[in-house]
mmCIF file of C-alpha atoms and ligand atoms in Angstrom:
data_model
loop_
_atom_site.group_PDB
_atom_site.id
_atom_site.type_symbol
_atom_site.label_atom_id
_atom_site.label_comp_id
_atom_site.label_asym_id
_atom_site.label_seq_id
_atom_site.Cartn_x
_atom_site.Cartn_y
_atom_site.Cartn_z
ATOM 1 C CA MET V 1 -19.724 -11.805 15.124
ATOM 2 C CA ASP V 2 -22.443 -9.069 14.117
ATOM 3 C CA SER V 3 -24.157 -9.076 17.640
ATOM 4 C CA GLY V 4 -26.617 -5.864 16.451
ATOM 5 C CA GLN V 5 -23.754 -3.773 18.352
ATOM 6 C CA PRO V 6 -21.438 -0.758 17.666
ATOM 7 C CA ASN V 7 -17.867 -3.322 17.482
ATOM 8 C CA LEU V 8 -13.988 -1.717 18.744
ATOM 9 C CA VAL V 9 -11.382 -2.749 17.209
ATOM 10 C CA LEU V 10 -7.787 -1.839 18.593
ATOM 11 C CA GLY V 11 -5.843 -1.855 14.743
ATOM 12 C CA ILE V 12 -1.648 -2.275 14.488
ATOM 13 C CA GLU V 13 -0.162 -1.462 11.915
ATOM 14 C CA THR V 14 3.686 -1.760 12.069
ATOM 15 C CA THR V 15 4.213 -4.307 9.133
ATOM 16 C CA CYS V 16 6.764 -1.453 6.965
ATOM 17 C CA ASP V 17 8.833 2.616 8.703
ATOM 18 C CA GLU V 18 4.745 3.507 10.340
ATOM 19 C CA THR V 19 4.119 2.396 13.527
ATOM 20 C CA ALA V 20 0.408 3.308 14.298
ATOM 21 C CA ALA V 21 -2.614 1.863 15.869
ATOM 22 C CA ALA V 22 -6.187 3.708 15.173
ATOM 23 C CA VAL V 23 -9.594 2.248 17.637
ATOM 24 C CA VAL V 24 -11.911 2.156 15.146
ATOM 25 C CA GLU V 25 -15.881 1.595 15.544
ATOM 26 C CA ARG V 26 -17.892 -0.621 12.924
ATOM 27 C CA ARG V 27 -21.730 0.052 13.226
ATOM 28 C CA ALA V 28 -24.412 -3.288 12.956
ATOM 29 C CA ASP V 29 -25.421 -1.098 9.441
ATOM 30 C CA GLY V 30 -21.452 -1.975 8.443
ATOM 31 C CA SER V 31 -20.955 1.377 8.395
ATOM 32 C CA GLY V 32 -17.589 2.320 11.158
ATOM 33 C CA LYS V 33 -16.728 5.306 12.161
ATOM 34 C CA ILE V 34 -12.550 6.669 13.594
ATOM 35 C CA LEU V 35 -12.456 7.146 17.313
ATOM 36 C CA SER V 36 -9.265 7.560 16.962
ATOM 37 C CA ASN V 37 -6.098 6.825 14.091
ATOM 38 C CA ILE V 38 -1.496 7.823 15.794
ATOM 39 C CA VAL V 39 0.834 7.112 13.678
ATOM 40 C CA ARG V 40 4.439 7.780 13.771
ATOM 41 C CA SER V 41 6.275 7.715 10.546
ATOM 42 C CA GLN V 42 10.310 6.338 10.664
ATOM 43 C CA THR V 43 10.944 8.278 8.063
ATOM 44 C CA GLU V 44 14.507 9.916 9.900
ATOM 45 C CA GLU V 45 15.369 7.474 11.405
ATOM 46 C CA HIS V 46 16.048 5.136 8.013
ATOM 47 C CA ALA V 47 16.125 8.732 5.472
ATOM 48 C CA ARG V 48 19.480 8.997 6.628
ATOM 49 C CA PHE V 49 20.110 5.164 4.213
ATOM 50 C CA GLY V 50 19.016 6.629 1.587
ATOM 51 C CA GLY V 51 15.940 4.084 1.850
ATOM 52 C CA VAL V 52 14.514 1.216 4.665
ATOM 53 C CA VAL V 53 16.749 -0.843 7.265
ATOM 54 C CA PRO V 54 14.998 -3.770 8.700
ATOM 55 C CA GLU V 55 16.421 -3.900 12.322
ATOM 56 C CA ILE V 56 15.986 -0.233 12.971
ATOM 57 C CA ALA V 57 13.018 -0.506 11.479
ATOM 58 C CA ALA V 58 12.019 -3.425 14.314
ATOM 59 C CA ARG V 59 13.582 -1.357 16.825
ATOM 60 C CA ALA V 60 11.944 1.342 15.758
ATOM 61 C CA HIS V 61 8.536 0.219 16.410
ATOM 62 C CA VAL V 62 10.027 -1.437 19.903
ATOM 63 C CA ASP V 63 10.799 1.218 21.314
ATOM 64 C CA VAL V 64 7.523 3.110 20.211
ATOM 65 C CA LEU V 65 5.067 0.513 19.319
ATOM 66 C CA ASP V 66 3.350 1.168 23.666
ATOM 67 C CA GLY V 67 3.094 4.187 24.318
ATOM 68 C CA ILE V 68 1.589 4.532 20.450
ATOM 69 C CA ILE V 69 -0.852 1.619 21.423
ATOM 70 C CA ALA V 70 -2.439 3.907 25.160
ATOM 71 C CA GLN V 71 -2.296 6.878 22.740
ATOM 72 C CA ALA V 72 -4.901 5.581 20.922
ATOM 73 C CA MET V 73 -6.526 3.798 23.706
ATOM 74 C CA ALA V 74 -6.716 6.877 25.264
ATOM 75 C CA GLU V 75 -7.389 9.973 22.544
ATOM 76 C CA ALA V 76 -10.696 6.975 21.745
ATOM 77 C CA GLY V 77 -11.889 7.408 25.514
ATOM 78 C CA VAL V 78 -11.596 3.278 25.360
ATOM 79 C CA GLY V 79 -10.737 0.805 28.208
ATOM 80 C CA PHE V 80 -9.272 -2.573 26.763
ATOM 81 C CA ALA V 81 -12.718 -3.886 28.218
ATOM 82 C CA GLU V 82 -15.224 -2.513 25.758
ATOM 83 C CA LEU V 83 -12.906 -4.260 22.780
ATOM 84 C CA ALA V 84 -14.958 -6.542 20.128
ATOM 85 C CA ALA V 85 -11.307 -7.247 19.618
ATOM 86 C CA VAL V 86 -7.631 -6.062 18.680
ATOM 87 C CA ALA V 87 -6.408 -6.366 14.544
ATOM 88 C CA ALA V 88 -2.622 -6.005 14.464
ATOM 89 C CA ALA V 89 -0.888 -6.905 10.354
ATOM 90 C CA ALA V 90 0.388 -9.723 10.659
ATOM 91 C CA GLY V 91 2.056 -9.960 7.131
ATOM 92 C CA PRO V 92 3.337 -9.570 4.909
ATOM 93 C CA GLY V 93 6.335 -7.422 5.123
ATOM 94 C CA LEU V 94 9.304 -7.039 7.577
ATOM 95 C CA ILE V 95 8.897 -9.794 10.054
ATOM 96 C CA GLY V 96 11.703 -7.667 12.233
ATOM 97 C CA GLY V 97 8.161 -5.610 13.202
ATOM 98 C CA VAL V 98 5.831 -7.782 11.844
ATOM 99 C CA ILE V 99 6.835 -9.653 15.083
ATOM 100 C CA VAL V 100 6.790 -6.827 17.154
ATOM 101 C CA GLY V 101 3.654 -5.727 16.902
ATOM 102 C CA LEU V 102 1.423 -9.306 16.479
ATOM 103 C CA THR V 103 3.821 -9.911 19.527
ATOM 104 C CA THR V 104 1.651 -7.074 21.177
ATOM 105 C CA ALA V 105 -2.025 -7.947 19.827
ATOM 106 C CA LYS V 106 -1.843 -11.501 20.633
ATOM 107 C CA ALA V 107 -0.330 -9.587 24.514
ATOM 108 C CA ILE V 108 -3.276 -7.833 24.195
ATOM 109 C CA ALA V 109 -5.483 -10.800 23.148
ATOM 110 C CA MET V 110 -4.404 -12.984 26.398
ATOM 111 C CA VAL V 111 -5.058 -10.399 28.892
ATOM 112 C CA HIS V 112 -7.888 -8.940 28.235
ATOM 113 C CA ASP V 113 -9.422 -11.723 26.875
ATOM 114 C CA THR V 114 -10.642 -10.515 23.657
ATOM 115 C CA PRO V 115 -10.649 -11.681 20.472
ATOM 116 C CA LEU V 116 -6.756 -11.453 17.842
ATOM 117 C CA ILE V 117 -7.323 -10.925 14.239
ATOM 118 C CA ALA V 118 -4.374 -11.567 12.044
ATOM 119 C CA VAL V 119 -4.987 -8.564 9.305
ATOM 120 C CA ASN V 120 -2.594 -9.490 6.277
ATOM 121 C CA HIS V 121 -2.195 -5.694 5.573
ATOM 122 C CA LEU V 122 -2.760 -5.669 2.002
ATOM 123 C CA GLU V 123 -6.660 -6.498 2.597
ATOM 124 C CA ALA V 124 -6.321 -3.074 4.716
ATOM 125 C CA HIS V 125 -5.229 -1.225 2.083
ATOM 126 C CA ALA V 126 -8.369 -3.365 -0.762
ATOM 127 C CA LEU V 127 -11.337 -2.758 2.551
ATOM 128 C CA THR V 128 -10.767 1.163 3.641
ATOM 129 C CA PRO V 129 -12.320 2.096 1.513
ATOM 130 C CA ARG V 130 -15.690 0.682 2.719
ATOM 131 C CA LEU V 131 -14.743 1.949 5.986
ATOM 132 C CA THR V 132 -13.789 6.319 4.323
ATOM 133 C CA CYS V 133 -17.993 5.929 1.859
ATOM 134 C CA ALA V 134 -19.321 2.300 2.784
ATOM 135 C CA LEU V 135 -18.201 1.533 -0.900
ATOM 136 C CA ALA V 136 -20.173 -2.023 -1.715
ATOM 137 C CA PHE V 137 -18.436 -5.097 -3.059
ATOM 138 C CA PRO V 138 -17.293 -5.542 -5.811
ATOM 139 C CA TYR V 139 -14.435 -2.851 -7.323
ATOM 140 C CA CYS V 140 -11.287 -2.921 -9.036
ATOM 141 C CA LEU V 141 -8.270 -1.780 -6.455
ATOM 142 C CA PHE V 142 -4.879 -0.535 -7.456
ATOM 143 C CA LEU V 143 -2.766 -0.703 -4.564
ATOM 144 C CA ALA V 144 0.884 1.313 -5.376
ATOM 145 C CA SER V 145 3.263 1.767 -2.444
ATOM 146 C CA GLY V 146 6.548 1.336 -1.663
ATOM 147 C CA GLY V 147 6.546 -2.843 -1.139
ATOM 148 C CA HIS V 148 3.648 -3.258 -3.665
ATOM 149 C CA THR V 149 2.423 -2.833 -6.549
ATOM 150 C CA GLN V 150 -0.830 -5.077 -7.986
ATOM 151 C CA ILE V 151 -4.592 -4.307 -9.420
ATOM 152 C CA VAL V 152 -7.291 -6.061 -7.382
ATOM 153 C CA ALA V 153 -10.679 -7.118 -7.771
ATOM 154 C CA VAL V 154 -12.450 -7.078 -4.389
ATOM 155 C CA VAL V 155 -15.226 -8.902 -4.534
ATOM 156 C CA GLY V 156 -15.682 -9.880 -0.832
ATOM 157 C CA VAL V 157 -14.214 -10.184 2.525
ATOM 158 C CA GLY V 158 -11.386 -12.302 2.076
ATOM 159 C CA ASP V 159 -12.404 -12.915 -1.248
ATOM 160 C CA TYR V 160 -9.929 -10.393 -3.434
ATOM 161 C CA VAL V 161 -8.620 -12.061 -6.722
ATOM 162 C CA ARG V 162 -4.947 -10.590 -7.870
ATOM 163 C CA LEU V 163 -5.695 -9.231 -11.814
ATOM 164 C CA GLY V 164 -2.316 -7.589 -12.449
ATOM 165 C CA THR V 165 1.570 -7.495 -10.109
ATOM 166 C CA THR V 166 4.877 -6.086 -10.586
ATOM 167 C CA VAL V 167 7.382 -8.414 -12.067
ATOM 168 C CA ASP V 168 9.801 -6.581 -10.756
ATOM 169 C CA ASP V 169 10.618 -3.570 -8.297
ATOM 170 C CA ALA V 170 7.215 -2.085 -7.079
ATOM 171 C CA MET V 171 6.313 1.110 -7.670
ATOM 172 C CA GLY V 172 7.235 3.071 -4.849
ATOM 173 C CA GLU V 173 10.133 2.232 -4.631
ATOM 174 C CA ALA V 174 10.236 2.932 -8.579
ATOM 175 C CA PHE V 175 10.356 6.781 -7.770
ATOM 176 C CA ASP V 176 13.151 5.696 -4.380
ATOM 177 C CA LYS V 177 15.427 4.457 -6.395
ATOM 178 C CA VAL V 178 15.398 6.734 -9.086
ATOM 179 C CA ALA V 179 15.828 9.979 -6.708
ATOM 180 C CA LYS V 180 18.942 8.468 -4.878
ATOM 181 C CA MET V 181 20.356 7.841 -8.447
ATOM 182 C CA LEU V 182 19.890 11.758 -8.543
ATOM 183 C CA GLY V 183 21.040 12.387 -5.032
ATOM 184 C CA LEU V 184 17.243 12.886 -4.398
ATOM 185 C CA PRO V 185 16.966 13.400 -0.803
ATOM 186 C CA TYR V 186 14.236 10.021 0.746
ATOM 187 C CA PRO V 187 11.767 9.446 -0.231
ATOM 188 C CA GLY V 188 12.677 9.796 -3.533
ATOM 189 C CA GLY V 189 8.843 9.830 -4.929
ATOM 190 C CA PRO V 190 7.832 13.160 -3.500
ATOM 191 C CA GLN V 191 11.163 14.479 -4.733
ATOM 192 C CA VAL V 192 11.100 13.545 -8.378
ATOM 193 C CA GLU V 193 6.860 14.306 -8.861
ATOM 194 C CA ARG V 194 8.385 17.702 -7.940
ATOM 195 C CA MET V 195 11.697 17.773 -9.658
ATOM 196 C CA ALA V 196 9.372 16.663 -12.702
ATOM 197 C CA SER V 197 7.152 19.269 -12.983
ATOM 198 C CA GLY V 198 9.574 21.399 -14.168
ATOM 199 C CA GLY V 199 11.223 19.556 -16.417
ATOM 200 C CA ASP V 200 11.059 18.246 -20.380
ATOM 201 C CA PRO V 201 8.668 14.917 -20.512
ATOM 202 C CA ALA V 202 9.933 14.563 -24.448
ATOM 203 C CA ARG V 203 13.941 14.912 -23.634
ATOM 204 C CA PHE V 204 14.493 11.213 -22.527
ATOM 205 C CA ALA V 205 12.774 8.615 -24.618
ATOM 206 C CA PHE V 206 12.376 6.448 -22.034
ATOM 207 C CA PRO V 207 11.298 2.290 -22.450
ATOM 208 C CA ARG V 208 6.955 2.575 -21.366
ATOM 209 C CA PRO V 209 7.125 -0.998 -20.104
ATOM 210 C CA MET V 210 4.427 -3.652 -20.641
ATOM 211 C CA LEU V 211 2.811 -1.601 -23.114
ATOM 212 C CA GLY V 212 -0.010 -3.286 -25.183
ATOM 213 C CA ARG V 213 0.354 -6.708 -23.609
ATOM 214 C CA ALA V 214 -2.651 -8.757 -22.658
ATOM 215 C CA ASP V 215 -2.110 -9.720 -18.680
ATOM 216 C CA ALA V 216 -2.139 -6.637 -16.386
ATOM 217 C CA ASN V 217 0.594 -7.493 -15.475
ATOM 218 C CA PHE V 218 3.731 -4.225 -14.459
ATOM 219 C CA SER V 219 7.038 -3.906 -14.651
ATOM 220 C CA LEU V 220 9.314 -0.934 -13.655
ATOM 221 C CA SER V 221 13.899 -2.275 -13.113
ATOM 222 C CA GLY V 222 14.470 -1.768 -17.234
ATOM 223 C CA LEU V 223 13.046 1.853 -17.155
ATOM 224 C CA LYS V 224 15.053 2.035 -13.995
ATOM 225 C CA THR V 225 18.021 0.654 -15.940
ATOM 226 C CA ALA V 226 16.986 3.730 -18.780
ATOM 227 C CA VAL V 227 17.139 5.692 -16.673
ATOM 228 C CA ARG V 228 19.856 5.016 -14.982
ATOM 229 C CA ASN V 229 22.425 4.702 -18.351
ATOM 230 C CA GLU V 230 21.207 8.165 -19.049
ATOM 231 C CA ILE V 231 22.413 9.545 -15.965
ATOM 232 C CA SER V 232 25.868 7.964 -16.441
ATOM 233 C CA ARG V 233 25.696 9.025 -20.301
ATOM 234 C CA LEU V 234 25.144 12.596 -19.012
ATOM 235 C CA SER V 235 26.981 12.274 -15.623
ATOM 236 C CA PRO V 236 27.795 15.960 -13.988
ATOM 237 C CA LEU V 237 24.226 16.337 -14.637
ATOM 238 C CA GLN V 238 22.814 19.911 -14.962
ATOM 239 C CA PRO V 239 20.111 21.100 -13.124
ATOM 240 C CA ASN V 240 17.181 20.904 -15.868
ATOM 241 C CA ASP V 241 19.194 16.804 -16.720
ATOM 242 C CA VAL V 242 17.785 16.440 -13.474
ATOM 243 C CA SER V 243 13.993 17.551 -13.955
ATOM 244 C CA ASP V 244 14.416 16.048 -18.261
ATOM 245 C CA LEU V 245 15.200 12.664 -16.337
ATOM 246 C CA CYS V 246 12.317 12.825 -13.244
ATOM 247 C CA ALA V 247 9.689 13.929 -15.721
ATOM 248 C CA GLY V 248 10.105 11.017 -18.556
ATOM 249 C CA PHE V 249 10.562 8.907 -15.852
ATOM 250 C CA GLN V 250 7.254 10.124 -14.370
ATOM 251 C CA ALA V 251 5.551 10.135 -17.978
ATOM 252 C CA ALA V 252 6.917 7.011 -18.982
ATOM 253 C CA VAL V 253 5.846 5.012 -15.971
ATOM 254 C CA LEU V 254 2.302 6.970 -16.462
ATOM 255 C CA GLU V 255 1.865 6.187 -19.705
ATOM 256 C CA SER V 256 2.196 1.986 -18.553
ATOM 257 C CA THR V 257 -0.121 2.544 -15.508
ATOM 258 C CA ALA V 258 -2.553 4.001 -18.107
ATOM 259 C CA ASP V 259 -2.246 1.559 -20.393
ATOM 260 C CA ARG V 260 -2.042 -2.196 -17.624
ATOM 261 C CA LEU V 261 -5.163 -0.576 -15.807
ATOM 262 C CA SER V 262 -7.354 -0.561 -18.995
ATOM 263 C CA VAL V 263 -6.108 -4.230 -18.983
ATOM 264 C CA GLY V 264 -7.241 -4.604 -15.522
ATOM 265 C CA LEU V 265 -10.563 -3.539 -15.993
ATOM 266 C CA LYS V 266 -10.755 -4.587 -19.075
ATOM 267 C CA LEU V 267 -10.203 -8.540 -16.885
ATOM 268 C CA PHE V 268 -12.288 -7.138 -14.350
ATOM 269 C CA ARG V 269 -15.778 -6.846 -16.813
ATOM 270 C CA GLU V 270 -14.647 -10.062 -17.984
ATOM 271 C CA LYS V 271 -14.853 -11.769 -14.287
ATOM 272 C CA PHE V 272 -17.876 -9.630 -12.569
ATOM 273 C CA GLY V 273 -19.193 -7.544 -14.319
ATOM 274 C CA ALA V 274 -19.429 -3.865 -13.736
ATOM 275 C CA PRO V 275 -17.065 -2.510 -11.191
ATOM 276 C CA ARG V 276 -18.777 -0.702 -8.778
ATOM 277 C CA ALA V 277 -15.359 1.594 -8.725
ATOM 278 C CA LEU V 278 -11.690 1.696 -9.465
ATOM 279 C CA VAL V 279 -10.565 2.633 -5.650
ATOM 280 C CA ALA V 280 -6.733 4.400 -5.626
ATOM 281 C CA ALA V 281 -4.390 3.257 -2.658
ATOM 282 C CA GLY V 282 0.024 3.752 -1.590
ATOM 283 C CA GLY V 283 2.123 6.687 -1.590
ATOM 284 C CA VAL V 284 2.539 6.271 -5.437
ATOM 285 C CA ALA V 285 -1.229 7.751 -5.186
ATOM 286 C CA ALA V 286 -0.122 11.016 -3.374
ATOM 287 C CA ASN V 287 1.480 12.345 -7.369
ATOM 288 C CA GLN V 288 -0.831 14.538 -8.770
ATOM 289 C CA ALA V 289 -0.055 14.363 -12.411
ATOM 290 C CA ILE V 290 -0.973 9.282 -11.404
ATOM 291 C CA ARG V 291 -3.833 10.867 -10.320
ATOM 292 C CA ALA V 292 -4.892 13.219 -12.764
ATOM 293 C CA ALA V 293 -3.974 9.614 -15.055
ATOM 294 C CA LEU V 294 -6.002 7.550 -12.739
ATOM 295 C CA GLN V 295 -9.038 9.866 -13.024
ATOM 296 C CA ASP V 296 -8.946 9.629 -17.362
ATOM 297 C CA VAL V 297 -8.773 5.383 -16.699
ATOM 298 C CA ALA V 298 -11.120 5.416 -15.252
ATOM 299 C CA ALA V 299 -14.094 7.632 -17.601
ATOM 300 C CA ILE V 300 -13.387 5.813 -20.166
ATOM 301 C CA ALA V 301 -14.077 2.823 -18.632
ATOM 302 C CA GLU V 302 -16.329 4.487 -17.396
ATOM 303 C CA THR V 303 -16.653 3.685 -13.053
ATOM 304 C CA THR V 304 -15.740 6.243 -10.549
ATOM 305 C CA LEU V 305 -12.221 7.014 -9.229
ATOM 306 C CA ILE V 306 -12.009 7.152 -5.481
ATOM 307 C CA ILE V 307 -9.209 7.808 -3.674
ATOM 308 C CA PRO V 308 -8.480 7.626 -0.074
ATOM 309 C CA PRO V 309 -7.797 10.681 1.774
ATOM 310 C CA PRO V 310 -3.698 10.812 2.198
ATOM 311 C CA ALA V 311 -3.401 9.868 5.844
ATOM 312 C CA LEU V 312 -5.844 6.431 4.590
ATOM 313 C CA CYS V 313 -3.495 5.729 2.038
ATOM 314 C CA THR V 314 -0.206 5.466 3.138
ATOM 315 C CA ASP V 315 0.387 2.918 6.183
ATOM 316 C CA ASN V 316 -1.852 3.483 9.273
ATOM 317 C CA GLY V 317 -4.023 1.790 11.926
ATOM 318 C CA ALA V 318 -7.334 2.140 11.860
ATOM 319 C CA MET V 319 -7.135 0.238 8.771
ATOM 320 C CA ILE V 320 -6.176 -2.448 9.725
ATOM 321 C CA ALA V 321 -8.528 -2.163 12.227
ATOM 322 C CA TRP V 322 -11.649 -1.571 10.283
ATOM 323 C CA ALA V 323 -10.099 -5.090 8.597
ATOM 324 C CA GLY V 324 -10.210 -6.787 11.744
ATOM 325 C CA ALA V 325 -14.498 -5.119 11.826
ATOM 326 C CA GLU V 326 -15.145 -6.750 9.014
ATOM 327 C CA ARG V 327 -13.871 -10.585 9.703
ATOM 328 C CA LEU V 328 -15.101 -9.686 12.618
ATOM 329 C CA ALA V 329 -18.298 -9.600 11.655
ATOM 330 C CA LEU V 330 -17.860 -12.495 10.055
ATOM 331 C CA GLY V 331 -17.063 -14.197 13.035
ATOM 332 C CA LEU V 332 -13.884 -15.028 11.224
ATOM 333 C CA THR V 333 -11.217 -14.653 14.574
ATOM 334 C CA ASP V 334 -7.077 -16.600 14.370
ATOM 335 C CA THR V 335 -5.062 -18.442 16.992
ATOM 336 C CA MET V 336 -2.308 -17.448 19.592
ATOM 337 C CA ASP V 337 -0.958 -19.533 16.828
ATOM 338 C CA ALA V 338 -1.682 -17.116 14.282
ATOM 339 C CA ALA V 339 2.536 -16.538 12.187
ATOM 340 C CA PRO V 340 3.792 -13.176 11.506
ATOM 341 C CA ARG V 341 4.474 -13.934 7.520
ATOM 342 C CA ALA V 342 7.344 -12.092 5.350
ATOM 343 C CA ARG V 343 5.197 -13.348 2.782
ATOM 344 C CA TRP V 344 1.286 -13.573 2.497
ATOM 345 C CA LEU V 345 -0.193 -12.812 -1.215
ATOM 346 C CA LEU V 346 -3.429 -11.551 -0.938
ATOM 347 C CA ASP V 347 -5.037 -13.944 -3.865
ATOM 348 C CA ALA V 348 -4.522 -17.147 -2.668
ATOM 349 C CA ASN V 349 -5.093 -18.902 -5.972
ATOM 350 C CA ALA V 350 -1.937 -15.660 -7.172
ATOM 351 C CA THR V 351 1.176 -17.389 -8.185
ATOM 352 C CA ALA V 352 4.879 -15.293 -7.380
ATOM 353 C CA PRO V 353 5.713 -14.013 -10.188
ATOM 354 C CA LYS V 354 9.377 -15.537 -11.597
ATOM 355 C CA LYS V 355 10.569 -11.622 -11.009
ATOM 356 C CA PHE V 356 10.715 -11.688 -7.122
ATOM 357 C CA ALA V 357 14.225 -12.773 -6.182
ATOM 358 C CA ASN V 358 15.609 -9.701 -4.094
ATOM 359 C CA THR V 359 12.905 -6.839 -4.040
ATOM 360 C CA ARG V 360 10.338 -6.268 -1.867
ATOM 361 C CA ALA V 361 7.233 -5.865 -4.834
ATOM 362 C CA GLY V 362 6.867 -10.140 -3.464
ATOM 363 C CA PHE V 363 5.003 -8.320 -0.160
HETATM 364 O O1 KG4 K 401 1.896 3.016 0.824
HETATM 365 P P1 KG4 K 401 3.095 3.584 2.008
HETATM 366 O O2 KG4 K 401 3.465 5.289 2.922
HETATM 367 O O3 KG4 K 401 4.486 2.850 2.189
HETATM 368 C C1 KG4 K 401 4.919 1.676 1.987
HETATM 369 O O4 KG4 K 401 5.621 1.344 1.236
HETATM 370 O O5 KG4 K 401 3.865 0.475 2.114
HETATM 371 O O6 KG4 K 401 3.903 4.408 0.230
HETATM 372 C C2 KG4 K 401 5.070 5.287 0.415
HETATM 373 C C3 KG4 K 401 5.668 5.509 -1.224
HETATM 374 C C4 KG4 K 401 7.542 5.617 -0.982
HETATM 375 O O7 KG4 K 401 8.234 4.764 -1.894
HETATM 376 C C5 KG4 K 401 7.512 6.871 -1.600
HETATM 377 O O8 KG4 K 401 8.157 7.442 -2.643
HETATM 378 C C6 KG4 K 401 5.860 6.466 -2.829
HETATM 379 O O9 KG4 K 401 5.301 5.905 -2.267
HETATM 380 N N1 KG4 K 401 5.011 7.772 -3.158
HETATM 381 C C7 KG4 K 401 5.367 9.303 -3.604
HETATM 382 C C8 KG4 K 401 4.897 10.025 -3.877
HETATM 383 N N2 KG4 K 401 4.795 10.464 -2.496
HETATM 384 C C9 KG4 K 401 4.871 8.575 -2.212
HETATM 385 N N3 KG4 K 401 5.017 8.455 -5.343
HETATM 386 C C10 KG4 K 401 5.412 9.451 -6.206
HETATM 387 N N4 KG4 K 401 5.052 10.452 -6.090
HETATM 388 C C11 KG4 K 401 4.691 10.883 -4.595
HETATM 389 N N5 KG4 K 401 4.171 11.730 -5.126
HETATM 390 ZN ZN1 ZN K 402 0.663 -0.833 2.712
#
């Protein structure tokens, strides 16, 4: 509860391939400060498989989590007894990793008699701009990472309305798969962006998925298949083919994203009035071309684009700690029965689009 005292919260993140812990302070006026934020990425462990291997991820979390937490506490100069709460991402994500983080948080909560907060990982992304720039509600979030592609109206803590989502692949996943088809290393997004900068975006007439539709959903698997078909037609590929394919794919993603977001912002306005900002988060928000496209979309919609610093856009412990602190301020704590969840929709009223099977997009 809001006691008037600053609350220190430990946050633990283990839903995918980052093991992370952080200590964040939330003051009574609602402002926040990161005291420590330790992230260990497992990219090296997964690189040779071309994607995240759930079993390897879970084992790596077990191996390093205690050390990462100790480091986060030491760097913050905080003892467990001083914590107002311990928060862990309880989903959505790879279930093995989620179990590791949530169980560890429960152990700390029990031993130190501290409240537990089971945080939705998507909620943590959604609330990050309130930590970084004290953004007021309501605002529109575009979240695009390896596991999620969503447009969400962030109306209040615990009050989220999903305006659009992907019906198949997540955006980062599509970048990764295209990179893999082209023989580029994992994670593929930055590689595709780099190759695209030297390519001709007009050489291939790739489809612009969902363009002009009245809903704000995304679809990326048809575009991915179109790229695959071109690769088979052209093989063996020359270096300029790779650059042109990357440029063509990225151009199609950009155009589709701009269209889907402009619809999402229109739906936002109809339901909630003018958004305070358009916020972008997730690894894909690191893409410079996408950032430029988002800037245009925000300007046309007469709103401001906010992209948290890269380290807080990708998965981290500070966002989990902060979401925990925001929930704690409202008295929203959890019991030891809190369950790890592979799937956990942010919007309680949203239904899963039909084509979720076999993709990470259902997160
Ligand atoms: O948020 P994130 O670090 O982790 C999760 O997936 O939760 O996002 C990683 C994803 C990967 O799919 C990666 O390829 C993509 O974000 N990504 C990019 C870029 N940098 C990272 N995609 C496109 N362009 C980039 N520059
Ligand atoms: Zn994430």
